[in-house]
Coordinates of C-alpha atoms and ligand atoms in Angstrom, one line a residue:
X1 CA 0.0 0.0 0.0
X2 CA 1.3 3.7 -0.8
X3 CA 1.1 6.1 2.0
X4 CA 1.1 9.2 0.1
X5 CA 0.9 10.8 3.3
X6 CA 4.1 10.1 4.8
X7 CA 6.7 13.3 4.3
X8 CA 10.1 13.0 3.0
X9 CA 9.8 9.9 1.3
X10 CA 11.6 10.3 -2.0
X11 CA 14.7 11.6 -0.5
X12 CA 14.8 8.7 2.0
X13 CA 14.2 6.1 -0.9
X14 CA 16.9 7.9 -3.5
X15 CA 19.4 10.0 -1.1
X16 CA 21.7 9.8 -3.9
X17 CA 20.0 13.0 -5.4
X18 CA 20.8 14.5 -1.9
X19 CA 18.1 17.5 -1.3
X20 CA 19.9 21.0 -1.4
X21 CA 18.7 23.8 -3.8
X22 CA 19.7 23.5 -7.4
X23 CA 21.8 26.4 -9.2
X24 CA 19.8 28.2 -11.8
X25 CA 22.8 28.8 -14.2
X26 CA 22.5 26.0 -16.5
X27 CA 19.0 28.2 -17.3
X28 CA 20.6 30.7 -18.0
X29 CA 23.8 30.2 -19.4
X30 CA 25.3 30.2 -23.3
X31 CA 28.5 27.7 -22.2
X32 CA 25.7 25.3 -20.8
X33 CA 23.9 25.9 -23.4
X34 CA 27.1 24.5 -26.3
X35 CA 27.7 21.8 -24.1
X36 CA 23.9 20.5 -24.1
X37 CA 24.9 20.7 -27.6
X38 CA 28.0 19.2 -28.3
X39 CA 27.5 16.5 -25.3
X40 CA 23.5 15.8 -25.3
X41 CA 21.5 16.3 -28.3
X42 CA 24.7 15.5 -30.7
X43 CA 25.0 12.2 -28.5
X44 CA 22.1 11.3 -27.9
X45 CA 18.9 9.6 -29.0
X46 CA 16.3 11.5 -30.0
X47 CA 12.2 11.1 -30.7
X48 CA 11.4 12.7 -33.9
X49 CA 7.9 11.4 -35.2
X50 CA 5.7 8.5 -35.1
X51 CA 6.2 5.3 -37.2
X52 CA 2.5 5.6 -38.5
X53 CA 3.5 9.5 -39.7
X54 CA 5.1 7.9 -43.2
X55 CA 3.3 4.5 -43.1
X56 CA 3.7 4.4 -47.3
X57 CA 6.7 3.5 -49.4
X58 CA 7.9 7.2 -50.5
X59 CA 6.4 9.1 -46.9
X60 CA 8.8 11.7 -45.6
X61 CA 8.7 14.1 -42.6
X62 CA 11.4 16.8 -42.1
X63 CA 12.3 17.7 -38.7
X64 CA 14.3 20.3 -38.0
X65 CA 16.9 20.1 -34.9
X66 CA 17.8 23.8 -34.4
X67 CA 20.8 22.9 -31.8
X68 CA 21.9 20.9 -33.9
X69 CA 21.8 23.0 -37.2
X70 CA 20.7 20.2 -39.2
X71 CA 17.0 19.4 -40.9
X72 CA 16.4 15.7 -40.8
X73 CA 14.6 13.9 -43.7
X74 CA 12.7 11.2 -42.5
X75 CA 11.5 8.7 -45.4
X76 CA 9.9 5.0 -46.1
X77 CA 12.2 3.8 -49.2
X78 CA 10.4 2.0 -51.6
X79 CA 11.6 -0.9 -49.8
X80 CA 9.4 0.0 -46.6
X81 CA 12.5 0.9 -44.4
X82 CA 12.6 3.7 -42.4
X83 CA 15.7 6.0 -42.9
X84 CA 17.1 9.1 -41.9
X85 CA 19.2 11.5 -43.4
X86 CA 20.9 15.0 -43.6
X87 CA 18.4 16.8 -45.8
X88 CA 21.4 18.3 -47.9
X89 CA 22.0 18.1 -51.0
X90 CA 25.8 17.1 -52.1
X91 CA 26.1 19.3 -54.4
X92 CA 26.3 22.8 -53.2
X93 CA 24.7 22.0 -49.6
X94 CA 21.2 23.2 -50.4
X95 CA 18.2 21.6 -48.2
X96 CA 16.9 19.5 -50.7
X97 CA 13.2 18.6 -49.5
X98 CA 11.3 21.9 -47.9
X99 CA 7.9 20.6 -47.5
X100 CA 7.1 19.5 -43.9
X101 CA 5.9 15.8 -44.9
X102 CA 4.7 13.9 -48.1
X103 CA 5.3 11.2 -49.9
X104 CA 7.6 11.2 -53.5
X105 CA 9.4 8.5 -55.4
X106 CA 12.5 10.6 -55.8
X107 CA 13.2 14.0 -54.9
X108 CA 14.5 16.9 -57.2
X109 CA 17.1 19.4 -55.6
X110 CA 15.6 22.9 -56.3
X111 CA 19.2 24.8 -56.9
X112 CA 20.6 22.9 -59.9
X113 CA 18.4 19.6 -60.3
X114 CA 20.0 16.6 -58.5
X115 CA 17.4 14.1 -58.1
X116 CA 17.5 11.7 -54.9
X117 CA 15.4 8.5 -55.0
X118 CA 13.2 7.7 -51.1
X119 CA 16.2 5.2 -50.3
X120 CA 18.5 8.4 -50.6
X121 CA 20.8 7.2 -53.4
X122 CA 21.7 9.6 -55.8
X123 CA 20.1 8.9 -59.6
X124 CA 20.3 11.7 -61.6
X125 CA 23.6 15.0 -62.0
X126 CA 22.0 17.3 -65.3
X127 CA 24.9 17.4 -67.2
X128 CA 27.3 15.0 -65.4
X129 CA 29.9 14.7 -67.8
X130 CA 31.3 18.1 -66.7
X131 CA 31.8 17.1 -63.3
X132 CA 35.2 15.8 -62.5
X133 CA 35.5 12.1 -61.1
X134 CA 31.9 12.3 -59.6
X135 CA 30.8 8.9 -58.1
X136 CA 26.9 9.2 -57.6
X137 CA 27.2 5.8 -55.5
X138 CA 29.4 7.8 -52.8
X139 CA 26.9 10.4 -53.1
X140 CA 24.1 10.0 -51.7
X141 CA 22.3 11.7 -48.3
X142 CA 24.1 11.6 -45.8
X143 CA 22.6 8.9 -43.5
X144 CA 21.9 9.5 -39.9
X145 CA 21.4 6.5 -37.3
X146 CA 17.2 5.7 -37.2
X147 CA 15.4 3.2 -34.8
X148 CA 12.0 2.5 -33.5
X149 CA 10.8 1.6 -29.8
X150 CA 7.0 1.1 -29.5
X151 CA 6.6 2.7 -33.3
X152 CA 8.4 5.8 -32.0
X153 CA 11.2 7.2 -34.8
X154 CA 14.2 7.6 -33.0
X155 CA 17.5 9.9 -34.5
X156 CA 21.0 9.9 -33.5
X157 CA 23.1 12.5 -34.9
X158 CA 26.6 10.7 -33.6
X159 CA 28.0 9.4 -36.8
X160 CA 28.7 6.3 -34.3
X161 CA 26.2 6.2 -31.2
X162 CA 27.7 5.2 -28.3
X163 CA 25.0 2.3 -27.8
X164 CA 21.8 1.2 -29.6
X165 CA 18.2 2.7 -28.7
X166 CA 17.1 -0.2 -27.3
X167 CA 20.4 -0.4 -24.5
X168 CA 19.7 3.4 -24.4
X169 CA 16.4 3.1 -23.3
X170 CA 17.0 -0.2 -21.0
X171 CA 14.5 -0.3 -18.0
X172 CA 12.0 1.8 -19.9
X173 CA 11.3 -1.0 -22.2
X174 CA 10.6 -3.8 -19.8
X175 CA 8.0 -1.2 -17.8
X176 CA 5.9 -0.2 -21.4
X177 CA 6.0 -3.4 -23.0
X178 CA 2.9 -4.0 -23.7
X179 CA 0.9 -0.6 -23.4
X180 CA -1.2 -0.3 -26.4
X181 CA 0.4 2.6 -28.5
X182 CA -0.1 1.3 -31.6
X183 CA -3.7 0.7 -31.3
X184 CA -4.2 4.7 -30.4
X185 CA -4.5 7.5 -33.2
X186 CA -3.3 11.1 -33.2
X187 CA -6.3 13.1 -32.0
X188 CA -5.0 16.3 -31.6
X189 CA -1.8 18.4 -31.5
X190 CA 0.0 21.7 -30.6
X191 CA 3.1 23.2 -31.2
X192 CA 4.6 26.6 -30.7
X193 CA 8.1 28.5 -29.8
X194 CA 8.5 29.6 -26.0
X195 CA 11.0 32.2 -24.9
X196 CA 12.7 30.5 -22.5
X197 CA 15.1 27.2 -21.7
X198 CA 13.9 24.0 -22.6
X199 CA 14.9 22.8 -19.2
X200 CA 12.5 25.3 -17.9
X201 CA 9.5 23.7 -19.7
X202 CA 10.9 19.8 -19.1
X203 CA 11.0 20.7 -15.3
X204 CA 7.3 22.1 -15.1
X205 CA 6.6 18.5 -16.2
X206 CA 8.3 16.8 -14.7
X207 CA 6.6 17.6 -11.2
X208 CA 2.7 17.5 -9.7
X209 CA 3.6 19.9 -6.9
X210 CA 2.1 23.1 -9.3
X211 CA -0.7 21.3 -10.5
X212 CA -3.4 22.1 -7.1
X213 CA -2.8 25.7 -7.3
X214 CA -1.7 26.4 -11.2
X215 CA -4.2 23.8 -12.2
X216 CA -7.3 24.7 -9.6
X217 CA -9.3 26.0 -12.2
X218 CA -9.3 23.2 -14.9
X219 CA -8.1 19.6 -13.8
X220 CA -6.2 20.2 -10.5
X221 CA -9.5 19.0 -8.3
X222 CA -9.2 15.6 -10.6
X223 CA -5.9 14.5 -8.8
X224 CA -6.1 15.6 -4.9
X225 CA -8.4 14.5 -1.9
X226 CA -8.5 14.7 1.7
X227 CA -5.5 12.2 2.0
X228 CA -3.7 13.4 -0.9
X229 CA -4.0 17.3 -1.0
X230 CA -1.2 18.0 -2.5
X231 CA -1.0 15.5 -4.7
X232 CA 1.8 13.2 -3.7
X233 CA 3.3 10.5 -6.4
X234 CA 2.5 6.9 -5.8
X235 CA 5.4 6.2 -7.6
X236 CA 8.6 7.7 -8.7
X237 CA 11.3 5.4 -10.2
X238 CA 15.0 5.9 -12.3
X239 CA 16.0 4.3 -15.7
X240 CA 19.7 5.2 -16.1
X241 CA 19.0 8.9 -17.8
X242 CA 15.2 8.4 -17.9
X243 CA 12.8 8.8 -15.1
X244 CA 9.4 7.5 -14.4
X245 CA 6.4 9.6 -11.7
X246 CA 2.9 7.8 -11.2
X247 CA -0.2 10.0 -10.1
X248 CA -3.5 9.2 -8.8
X249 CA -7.3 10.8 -9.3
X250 CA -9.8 11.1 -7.3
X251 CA -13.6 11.8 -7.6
X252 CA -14.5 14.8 -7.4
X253 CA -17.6 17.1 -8.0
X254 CA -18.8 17.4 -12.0
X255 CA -19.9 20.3 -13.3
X256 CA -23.4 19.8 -15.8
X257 CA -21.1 19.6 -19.5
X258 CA -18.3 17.5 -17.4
X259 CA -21.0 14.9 -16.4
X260 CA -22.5 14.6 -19.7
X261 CA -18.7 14.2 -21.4
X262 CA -18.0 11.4 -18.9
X263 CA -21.3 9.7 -19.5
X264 CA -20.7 10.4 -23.5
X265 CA -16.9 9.0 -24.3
X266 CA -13.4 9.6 -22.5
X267 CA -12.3 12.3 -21.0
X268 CA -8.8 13.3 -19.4
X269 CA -10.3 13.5 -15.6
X270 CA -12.5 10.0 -16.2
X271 CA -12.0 7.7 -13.9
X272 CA -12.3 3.8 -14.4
X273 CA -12.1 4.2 -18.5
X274 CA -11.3 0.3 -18.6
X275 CA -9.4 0.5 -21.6
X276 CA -6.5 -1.3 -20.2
X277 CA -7.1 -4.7 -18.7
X278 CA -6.5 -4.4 -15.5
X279 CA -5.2 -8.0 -15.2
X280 CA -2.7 -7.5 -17.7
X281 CA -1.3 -4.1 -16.8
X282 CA 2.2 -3.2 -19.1
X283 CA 4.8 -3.8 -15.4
X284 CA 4.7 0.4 -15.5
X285 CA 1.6 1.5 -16.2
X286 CA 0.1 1.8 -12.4
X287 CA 3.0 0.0 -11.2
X288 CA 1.6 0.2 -7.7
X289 CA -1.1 -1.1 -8.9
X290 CA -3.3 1.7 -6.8
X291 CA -7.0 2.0 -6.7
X292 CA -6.5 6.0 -7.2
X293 CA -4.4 5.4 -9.6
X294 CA -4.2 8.0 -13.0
X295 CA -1.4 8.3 -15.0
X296 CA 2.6 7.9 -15.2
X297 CA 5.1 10.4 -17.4
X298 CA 7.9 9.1 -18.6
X299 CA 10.5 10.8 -19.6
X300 CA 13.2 10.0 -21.9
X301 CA 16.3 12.0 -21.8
X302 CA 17.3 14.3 -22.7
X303 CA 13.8 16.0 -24.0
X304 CA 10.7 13.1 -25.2
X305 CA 7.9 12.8 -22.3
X306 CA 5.4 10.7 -22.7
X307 CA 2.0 10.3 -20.3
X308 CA 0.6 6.6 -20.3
X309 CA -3.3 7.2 -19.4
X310 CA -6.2 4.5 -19.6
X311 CA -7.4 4.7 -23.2
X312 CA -4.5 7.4 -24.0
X313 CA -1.1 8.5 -24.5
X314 CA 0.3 12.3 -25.0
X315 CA 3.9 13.3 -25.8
X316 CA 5.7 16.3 -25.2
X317 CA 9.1 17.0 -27.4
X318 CA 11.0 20.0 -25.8
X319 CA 13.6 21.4 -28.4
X320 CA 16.1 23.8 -27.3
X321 CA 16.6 26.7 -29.9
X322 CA 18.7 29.1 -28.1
X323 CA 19.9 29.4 -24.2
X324 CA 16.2 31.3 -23.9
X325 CA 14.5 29.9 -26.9
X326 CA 12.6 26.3 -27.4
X327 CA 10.2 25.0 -29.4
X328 CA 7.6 22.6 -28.2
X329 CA 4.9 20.1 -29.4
X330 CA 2.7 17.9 -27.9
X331 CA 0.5 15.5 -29.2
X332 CA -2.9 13.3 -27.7
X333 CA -3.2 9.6 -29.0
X334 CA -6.6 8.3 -28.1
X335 CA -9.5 6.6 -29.4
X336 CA -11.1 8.1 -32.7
X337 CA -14.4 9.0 -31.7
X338 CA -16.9 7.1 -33.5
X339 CA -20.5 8.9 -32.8
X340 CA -21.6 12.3 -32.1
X341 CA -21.7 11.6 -28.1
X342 CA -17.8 10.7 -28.3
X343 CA -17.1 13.7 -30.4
X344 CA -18.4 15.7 -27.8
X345 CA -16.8 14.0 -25.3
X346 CA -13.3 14.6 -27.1
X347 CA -14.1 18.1 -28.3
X348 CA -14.4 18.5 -24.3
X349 CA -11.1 16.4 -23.3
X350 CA -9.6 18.7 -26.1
X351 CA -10.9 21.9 -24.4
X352 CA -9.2 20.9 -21.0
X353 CA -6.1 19.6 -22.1
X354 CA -5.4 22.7 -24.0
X355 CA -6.4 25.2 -21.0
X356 CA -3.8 22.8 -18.8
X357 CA -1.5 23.4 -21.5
X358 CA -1.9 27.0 -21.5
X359 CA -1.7 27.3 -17.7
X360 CA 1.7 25.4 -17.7
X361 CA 3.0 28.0 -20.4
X362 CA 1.7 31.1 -18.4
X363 CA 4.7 31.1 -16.0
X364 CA 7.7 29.9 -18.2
X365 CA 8.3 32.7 -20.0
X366 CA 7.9 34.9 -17.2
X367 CA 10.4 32.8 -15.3
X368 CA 13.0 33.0 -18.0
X369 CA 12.9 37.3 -17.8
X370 CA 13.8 37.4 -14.5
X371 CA 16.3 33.8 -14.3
X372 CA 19.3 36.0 -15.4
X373 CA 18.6 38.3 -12.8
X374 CA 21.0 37.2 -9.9
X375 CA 18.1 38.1 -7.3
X376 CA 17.7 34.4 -6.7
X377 CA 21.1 31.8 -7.8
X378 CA 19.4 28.5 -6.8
X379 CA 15.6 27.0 -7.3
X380 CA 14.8 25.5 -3.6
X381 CA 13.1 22.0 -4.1
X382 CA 11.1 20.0 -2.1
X383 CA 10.5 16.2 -2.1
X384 CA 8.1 15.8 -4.5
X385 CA 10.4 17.3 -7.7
X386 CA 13.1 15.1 -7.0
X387 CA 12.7 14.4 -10.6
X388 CA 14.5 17.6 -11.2
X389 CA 17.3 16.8 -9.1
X390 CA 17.4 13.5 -11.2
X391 CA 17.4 15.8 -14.3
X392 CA 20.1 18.4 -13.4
X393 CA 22.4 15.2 -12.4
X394 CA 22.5 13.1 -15.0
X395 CA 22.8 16.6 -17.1
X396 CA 26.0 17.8 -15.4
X397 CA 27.2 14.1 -16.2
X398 CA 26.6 14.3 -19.3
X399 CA 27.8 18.2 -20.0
X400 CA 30.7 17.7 -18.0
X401 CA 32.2 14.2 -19.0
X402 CA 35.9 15.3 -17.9
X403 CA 34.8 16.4 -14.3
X404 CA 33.0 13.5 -14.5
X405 CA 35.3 11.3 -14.9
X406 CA 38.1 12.9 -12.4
X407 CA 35.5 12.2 -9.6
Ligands
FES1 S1 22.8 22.4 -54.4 FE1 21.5 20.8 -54.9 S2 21.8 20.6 -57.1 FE2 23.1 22.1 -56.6
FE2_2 FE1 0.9 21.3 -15.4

C-alpha cells in the first residue's frame, strides 16, 4: 500500500539525489547551453515522429533540430525501411526537400536539379559529364542512425552512437511493454516557440507539486483528496538517464457539460475508462497497482515525455533553440471517436487539455525574464520534484564528462 501521506519519502528512498537547492545557471547560461549541444542532443537519441507519420513507401517528414543545425529527412524507401538523413544536398549543400511531410518517389534538388530516389541514393547529375570524377554511388544523403521503440522514430546524430536505442532506453522498455500505442491514433496536437530554456518547460513536467494551485481552475480537483492534498506520487522510479512519476485521481464534483462528457466518451479527468485490462497491466503503467491510480510520465532523456493514461497517450518533445529559446509540441493519442456523443466528449477532453496546456505555459516565460537576474542563484526543491534533481544530475554528467570522470 502507498502512504502518500508520509513526508520526505523520495529523499529517504533515492538519497543519492541529496536535497539542497539546485543552481539556476544552467538556465541561463550560453556555455551550458554549447555543451547540451556538443555533449547531449549531438550524442544522444532523439524522438522525432511517429512510425505511423510515413506508413507508405515514399512518406517523408522533415524535422528540423535547431541545436543541432541540421533538418532531418525522415522517409519509407520503396523498400518500406525507415531511414534518416541529412536533408542536404551534395552538391552545393542546399536543403533539398522543404515541405514538412509527403510522400515522392525521388526528390529533385531545387538549386541545380540533382534528383535523390526515397532510399537516398543519388540517380540523376543534369549534365554529369562536366563534373570531375563524380561517383553518384558515394553520393548520396548523408545517413543519420534511425530506430524504432513502441513505433516511436528515433534519430542519432553521432555518426557512431555510443549504444543502440534499445540499450539506451534499458528499464523503460521492460516497464511499457505492452501498453497499447499502436492501437491509439493522433487526436490532436499543438506546437509553438516559447522564450525561455527548454529545461525550464521539461522541469514544469516533470513535477505535480504546481498542479493544485496552477491547475485549480481546470483539472487540478481531478488529482487531490482529503489524504492526498497535494498530490503526492505513488510512484517515482530511475532508468539510467530516464525517469518515471505515477499519479492518482480522485472523484470529485462534475460540473453539468463535465457529467454529460464522462457519461458520452473519455475524457482526461474519467476515472475507471477500462481501456487497459486491468489484469494485464504493461509492469509500469500503475505499477503500484493503486485503486486512485491516473497516469505515469515518462521521460526519456534528454527532452521526449510521454504520459501513459487508460485509453491514451500524450507526448511532449521539448527542443532547445537558443539558451532562452525552445520549441515545443505535444501531441494526444486516443481513441477516434466514432459517434456524435464521443465527439463531444473529445471536443471537451480537447478543451481541458489545451487550458492545462496554456496554464503550464503562463509562467515559463515569465520565469525566463527574471532567471538571469542574480536576485535568486538557486531553485529551492522539495521532495516531491526530486525528478528535477534527477534531471540536473545526469545533465551535469553528461555536459561535463571530464569532471566526471576525475570524480
Ligand atoms: S545544391 Fe543541390 S543541385 Fe546544386
Ligand atoms: Fe501542469
Amino acid at each position: 500500500m502507498v502512504d502518500v501521506t508520509e513526508l520526505k519519502r523520495w529523499s529517504k528512498r533515492y538519497p543519492e539525489f541529496g536535497t539542497a537547492p539546485l543552481p539556476i545557471e544552467p538556465c541561463i547560461s550560453q556555455d551550458y547551453f554549447e555543451r547540451e549541444r556538443e555533449y547531449v542532443f549531438l550524442k544522444c537519441w532523439l524522438e522525432v515522429c511517429r512510425e505511423e507519420e510515413i506508413p507508405n513507401p515514399g512518406d517523408f517528414f522533415n524535422r528540423h533540430i535547431q541545436i543541432c543545425n541540421t533538418h532531418v529527412l525522415l522517409m519509407r524507401g520503396d523498400d518500406g525501411r525507415i531511414r534518416a538523413f541529412h536533408n542536404m544536398c551534395s552538391h552545393r549543400g542546399n536543403k533539398l526537400v522543404w515541405d514538412e511531410s509527403g510522400c515522392e518517389r525521388s526528390h529533385a534538388c531545387k538549386f541545380h536539379g540533382w534528383v535523390y530516389d526515397n532510399q537516398g541514393r543519388l540517380v540523376d547529375v543534369p549534365d554529369e559529364a562536366n563534373f570531375f570524377d563524380l561517383d553518384k554511388e558515394k553520393n548520396g544523403l548523408t545517413p543519420i542512425a534511425c530506430d524504432v521503440w513502441e513505433g516511436f522514430v528515433f534519430v542519432n546524430l553521432d555518426p557512431s552512437p555510443a549504444q543502440s536505442l534499445h540499450d539506451y532506453l534499458g528499464g523503460v522498455v521492460d516497464m511499457l511493454a505492452g501498453f497499447p500505442f499502436k492501437k491509439l491514433k493522433l487526436g490532436y496536437a499543438y506546437k509553438g516557440n516559447l522564450a525561455c530554456n527548454w529545461k525550464i518547460a521539461v522541469d514544469s513536467q516533470q513535477e505535480a507539486y504546481h498542479a493544485v494551485h496552477l491547475h485549480r481552475r481546470t483539472v487540478g480537483n481531478a488529482f487531490i483528496s482529503k489524504e492526498n492534498p497535494f498530490m503526492h506520487a505513488l510512484d517515482i522510479q530511475f532508468f539510467g538517464p530516464h525517469r518515471m512519476i505515477s499519479l492518482a485521481g480522485y472523484d470529485h464534483p462534475l460540473s453539468p457539460v463535465e457529467a454529460l462528457a464522462h457519461k458520452l466518451g473519455w475524457t482526461i479527468k474519467k476515472k475507471d475508462h477500462g481501456f487497459l485490462d486491468p489484469d494485464n497491466m504493461p509492469k509500469g503503467v500503475n505499477p503500484t497497482r493503486s485503486k486512485n491510480w491516473a497516469f505515469e510520465i515518462y521521460l526519456i532523456f534528454p527532452n521526449f515525455w510521454i504520459a501513459t493514461l487508460d485509453g491514451a497517450y500524450q507526448t511532449h518533445n521539448f527542443w532547445p533553440v537558443a539558451v532562452d529559446k525552445m520549441y515545443q509540441e505535444i501531441r494526444m493519442f486516443i481513441n477516434l471517436p466514432t459517434n456524435a456523443g464521443e465527439v463531444f466528449a473529445t471536443e471537451y477532453a480537447k478543451c481541458i487539455n489545451r487550458d492545462t496546456w496554456l496554464e503550464d505555459f503562463s509562467t515559463l516565460e515569465t520565469s525566463q525574464t527574471v532567471l538571469g537576474s542574480g536576485g535568486k542563484t538557486h531553485f529551492i526543491l522539495q521532495d516531491e520534484e526530486i525528478l528535477l534533481r534527477h534531471f540536473y544530475k545526469v545533465l551535469n554528467a553528461y555536459t561535463h564528462p571530464q569532471r566526471q570522470a576525475a570524480e
